[in-house]
Tab-separated table of C-alpha atoms in Angstrom:
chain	number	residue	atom	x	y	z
A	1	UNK	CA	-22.048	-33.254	-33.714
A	2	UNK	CA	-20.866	-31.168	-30.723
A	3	UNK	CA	-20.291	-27.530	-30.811
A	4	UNK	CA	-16.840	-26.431	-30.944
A	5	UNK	CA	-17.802	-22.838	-29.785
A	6	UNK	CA	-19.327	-22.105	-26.126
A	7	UNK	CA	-19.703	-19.678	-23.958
A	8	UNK	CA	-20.104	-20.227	-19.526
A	9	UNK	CA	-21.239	-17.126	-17.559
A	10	UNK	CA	-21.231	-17.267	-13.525
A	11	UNK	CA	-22.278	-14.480	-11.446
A	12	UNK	CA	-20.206	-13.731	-7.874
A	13	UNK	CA	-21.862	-11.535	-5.232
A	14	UNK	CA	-19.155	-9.078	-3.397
A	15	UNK	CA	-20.065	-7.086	-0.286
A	16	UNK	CA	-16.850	-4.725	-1.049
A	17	UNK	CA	-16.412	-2.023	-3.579
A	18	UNK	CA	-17.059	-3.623	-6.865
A	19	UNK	CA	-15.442	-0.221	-8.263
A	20	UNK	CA	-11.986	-1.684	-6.035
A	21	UNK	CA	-12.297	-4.502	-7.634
A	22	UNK	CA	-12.198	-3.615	-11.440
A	23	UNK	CA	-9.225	-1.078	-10.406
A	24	UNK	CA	-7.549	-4.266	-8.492
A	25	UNK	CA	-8.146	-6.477	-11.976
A	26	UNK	CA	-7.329	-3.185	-14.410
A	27	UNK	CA	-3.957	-2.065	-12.955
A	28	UNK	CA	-3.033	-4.062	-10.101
A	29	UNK	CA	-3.400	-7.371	-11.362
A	30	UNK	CA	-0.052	-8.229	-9.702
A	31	UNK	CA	-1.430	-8.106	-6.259
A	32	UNK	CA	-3.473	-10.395	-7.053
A	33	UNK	CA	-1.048	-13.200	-5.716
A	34	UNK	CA	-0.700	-11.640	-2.428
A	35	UNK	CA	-5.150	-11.649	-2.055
A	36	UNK	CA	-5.249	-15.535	-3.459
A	37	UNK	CA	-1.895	-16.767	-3.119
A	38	UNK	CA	-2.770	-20.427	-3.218
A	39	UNK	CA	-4.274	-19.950	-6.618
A	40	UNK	CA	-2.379	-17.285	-8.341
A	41	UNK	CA	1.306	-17.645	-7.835
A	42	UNK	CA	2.575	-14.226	-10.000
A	43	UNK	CA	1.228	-12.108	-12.469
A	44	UNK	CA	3.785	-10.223	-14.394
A	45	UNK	CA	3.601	-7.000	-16.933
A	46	UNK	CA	5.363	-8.759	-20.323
A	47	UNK	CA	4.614	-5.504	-22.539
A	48	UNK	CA	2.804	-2.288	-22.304
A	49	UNK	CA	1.589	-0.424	-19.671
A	50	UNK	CA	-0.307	-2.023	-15.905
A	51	UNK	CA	-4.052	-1.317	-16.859
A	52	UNK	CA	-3.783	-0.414	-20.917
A	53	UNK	CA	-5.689	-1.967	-23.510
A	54	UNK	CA	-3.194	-3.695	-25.478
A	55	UNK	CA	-0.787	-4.717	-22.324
A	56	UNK	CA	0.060	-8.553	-22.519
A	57	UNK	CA	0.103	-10.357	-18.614
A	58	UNK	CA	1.505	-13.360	-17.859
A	59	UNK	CA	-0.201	-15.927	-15.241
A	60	UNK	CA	1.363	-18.260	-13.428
A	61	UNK	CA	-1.659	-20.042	-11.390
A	62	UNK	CA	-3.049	-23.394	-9.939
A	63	UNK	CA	-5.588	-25.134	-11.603
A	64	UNK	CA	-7.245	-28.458	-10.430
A	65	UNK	CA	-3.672	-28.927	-8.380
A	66	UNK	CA	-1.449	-28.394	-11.868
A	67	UNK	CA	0.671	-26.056	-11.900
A	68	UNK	CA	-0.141	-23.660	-15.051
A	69	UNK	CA	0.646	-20.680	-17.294
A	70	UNK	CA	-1.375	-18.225	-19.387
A	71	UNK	CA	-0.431	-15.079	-21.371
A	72	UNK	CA	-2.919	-12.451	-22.296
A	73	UNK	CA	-4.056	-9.442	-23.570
A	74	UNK	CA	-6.428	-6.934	-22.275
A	75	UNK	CA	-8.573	-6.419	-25.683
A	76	UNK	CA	-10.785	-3.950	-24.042
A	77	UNK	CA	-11.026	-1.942	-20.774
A	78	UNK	CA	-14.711	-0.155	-20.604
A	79	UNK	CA	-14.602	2.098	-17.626
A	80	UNK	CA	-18.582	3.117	-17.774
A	81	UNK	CA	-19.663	-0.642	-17.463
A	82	UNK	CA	-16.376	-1.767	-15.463
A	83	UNK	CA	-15.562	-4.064	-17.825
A	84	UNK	CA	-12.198	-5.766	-18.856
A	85	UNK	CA	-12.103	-8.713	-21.821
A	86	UNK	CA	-8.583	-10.924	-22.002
A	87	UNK	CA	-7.706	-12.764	-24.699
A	88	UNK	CA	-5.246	-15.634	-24.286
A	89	UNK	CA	-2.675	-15.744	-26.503
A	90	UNK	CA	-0.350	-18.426	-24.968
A	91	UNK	CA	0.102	-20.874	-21.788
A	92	UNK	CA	-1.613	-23.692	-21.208
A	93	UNK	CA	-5.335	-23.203	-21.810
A	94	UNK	CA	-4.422	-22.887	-25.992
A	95	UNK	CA	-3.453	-26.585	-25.604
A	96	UNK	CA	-7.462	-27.716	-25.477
A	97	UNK	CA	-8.521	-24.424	-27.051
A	98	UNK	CA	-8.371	-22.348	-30.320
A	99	UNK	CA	-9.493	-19.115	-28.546
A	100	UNK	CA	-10.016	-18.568	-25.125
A	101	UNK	CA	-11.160	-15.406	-23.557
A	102	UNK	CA	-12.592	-13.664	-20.213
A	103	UNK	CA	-14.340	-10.955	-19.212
A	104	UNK	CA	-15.043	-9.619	-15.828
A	105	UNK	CA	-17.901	-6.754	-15.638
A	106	UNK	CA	-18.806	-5.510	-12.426
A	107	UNK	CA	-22.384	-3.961	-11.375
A	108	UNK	CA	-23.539	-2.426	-8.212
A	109	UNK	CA	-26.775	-3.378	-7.662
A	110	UNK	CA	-27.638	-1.379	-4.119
A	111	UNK	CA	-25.408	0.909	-1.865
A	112	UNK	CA	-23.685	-2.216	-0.359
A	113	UNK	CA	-23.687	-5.153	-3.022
A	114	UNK	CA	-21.974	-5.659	-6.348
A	115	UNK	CA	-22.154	-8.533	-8.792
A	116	UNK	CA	-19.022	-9.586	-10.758
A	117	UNK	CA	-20.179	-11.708	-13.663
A	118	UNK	CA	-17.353	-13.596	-15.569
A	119	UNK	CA	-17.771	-14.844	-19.249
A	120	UNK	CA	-15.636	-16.950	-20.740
A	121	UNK	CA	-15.882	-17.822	-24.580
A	122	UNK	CA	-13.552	-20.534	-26.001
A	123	UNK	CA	-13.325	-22.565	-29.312
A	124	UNK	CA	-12.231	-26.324	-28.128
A	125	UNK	CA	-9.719	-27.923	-30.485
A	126	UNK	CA	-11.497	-30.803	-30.959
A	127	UNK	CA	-14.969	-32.543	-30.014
A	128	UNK	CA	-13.931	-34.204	-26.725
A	129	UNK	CA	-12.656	-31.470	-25.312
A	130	UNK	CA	-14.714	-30.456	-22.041
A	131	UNK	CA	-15.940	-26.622	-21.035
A	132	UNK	CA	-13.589	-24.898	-19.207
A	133	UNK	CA	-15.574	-25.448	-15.967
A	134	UNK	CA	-12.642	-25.829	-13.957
A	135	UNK	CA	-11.258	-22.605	-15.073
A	136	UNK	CA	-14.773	-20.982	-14.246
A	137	UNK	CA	-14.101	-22.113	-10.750
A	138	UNK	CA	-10.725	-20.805	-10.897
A	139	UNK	CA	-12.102	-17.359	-11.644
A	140	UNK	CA	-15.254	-17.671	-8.790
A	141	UNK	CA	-12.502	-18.745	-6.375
A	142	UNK	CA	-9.899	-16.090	-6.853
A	143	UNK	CA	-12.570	-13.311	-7.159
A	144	UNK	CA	-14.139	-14.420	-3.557
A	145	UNK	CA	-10.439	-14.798	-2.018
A	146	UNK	CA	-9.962	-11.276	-3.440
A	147	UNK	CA	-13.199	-10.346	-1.663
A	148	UNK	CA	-12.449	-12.433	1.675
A	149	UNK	CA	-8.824	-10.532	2.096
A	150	UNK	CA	-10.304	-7.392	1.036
A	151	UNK	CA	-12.999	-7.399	3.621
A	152	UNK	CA	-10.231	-8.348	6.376
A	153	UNK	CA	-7.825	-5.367	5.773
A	154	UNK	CA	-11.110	-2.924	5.763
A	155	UNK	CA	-11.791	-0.899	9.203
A	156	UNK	CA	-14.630	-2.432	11.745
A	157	UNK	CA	-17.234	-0.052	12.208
């Protein structure tokens, strides 16, 4: 019998401030559209405050060419190990999945380099359900767009 419960973690090396990058996903998650626009098409504020524990987002994104929704809340914001957890509690991911959530930590690990390690932990509904890889890759690609626009708009030295 297959597990119902799993868990994928993928690490993503950034060159830019990892600390701008847990700000950008803590209270300016609506830009994120504008940084990976062919992925995420709108993030909106449904309740709460931009970068609060307890605020509830809503996605509107791109996955595997589908057209796709997602709402969340941000269950914890840790500011000493830059972490953020969401837990989805609608959209489109709940139709393969009793729980769903992700978390995005980000570590420097010398003057210049940061890794941002997402984990994402989901109950499937049933047996033949796959792991979210796609989504995985959602959340690799939208973190190195981020990083690819980010590293455009900074100054040439």
């Amino acid at each position: 019998m297959a597990a119902l419960r799993g868990k994928l973690v993928s690490k993503v090396e950034i060159k830019s401030d990892g600390n701008v990058f847990h700000q950008l996903l803590r209270d300016e998650t609506h830009r994120i559209s504008s940084l990976s626009p062919e992925k995420v098409h709108g993030v909106e504020l449904v309740d709460g405050e931009w970068g609060t524990q307890g605020c509830i987002l809503c996605w509107n994104y791109v996955l595997d060419g589908k057209a796709e929704t997602c709402t969340d809340i941000i269950e914890e914001i840790n500011e000493e190990n830059k972490l953020i957890r969401f837990k989805v509690i609608a959209g489109d991911l709940l139709k393969q999945y009793k729980t769903f959530t992700y978390v995005s930590k980000v570590e420097q690990i010398d003057d210049d380099t940061y890794i941002v390690t997402w984990t994402l932990e989901y109950e499937k509904l049933h047996e033949a359900i796959t792991p979210p890889n796609a989504m995985m890759n959602f959340c690799i690609n939208v973190t190195k767009d981020i990083e690819n626009r980010y590293r455009q708009l900074q100054p040439q030295c």
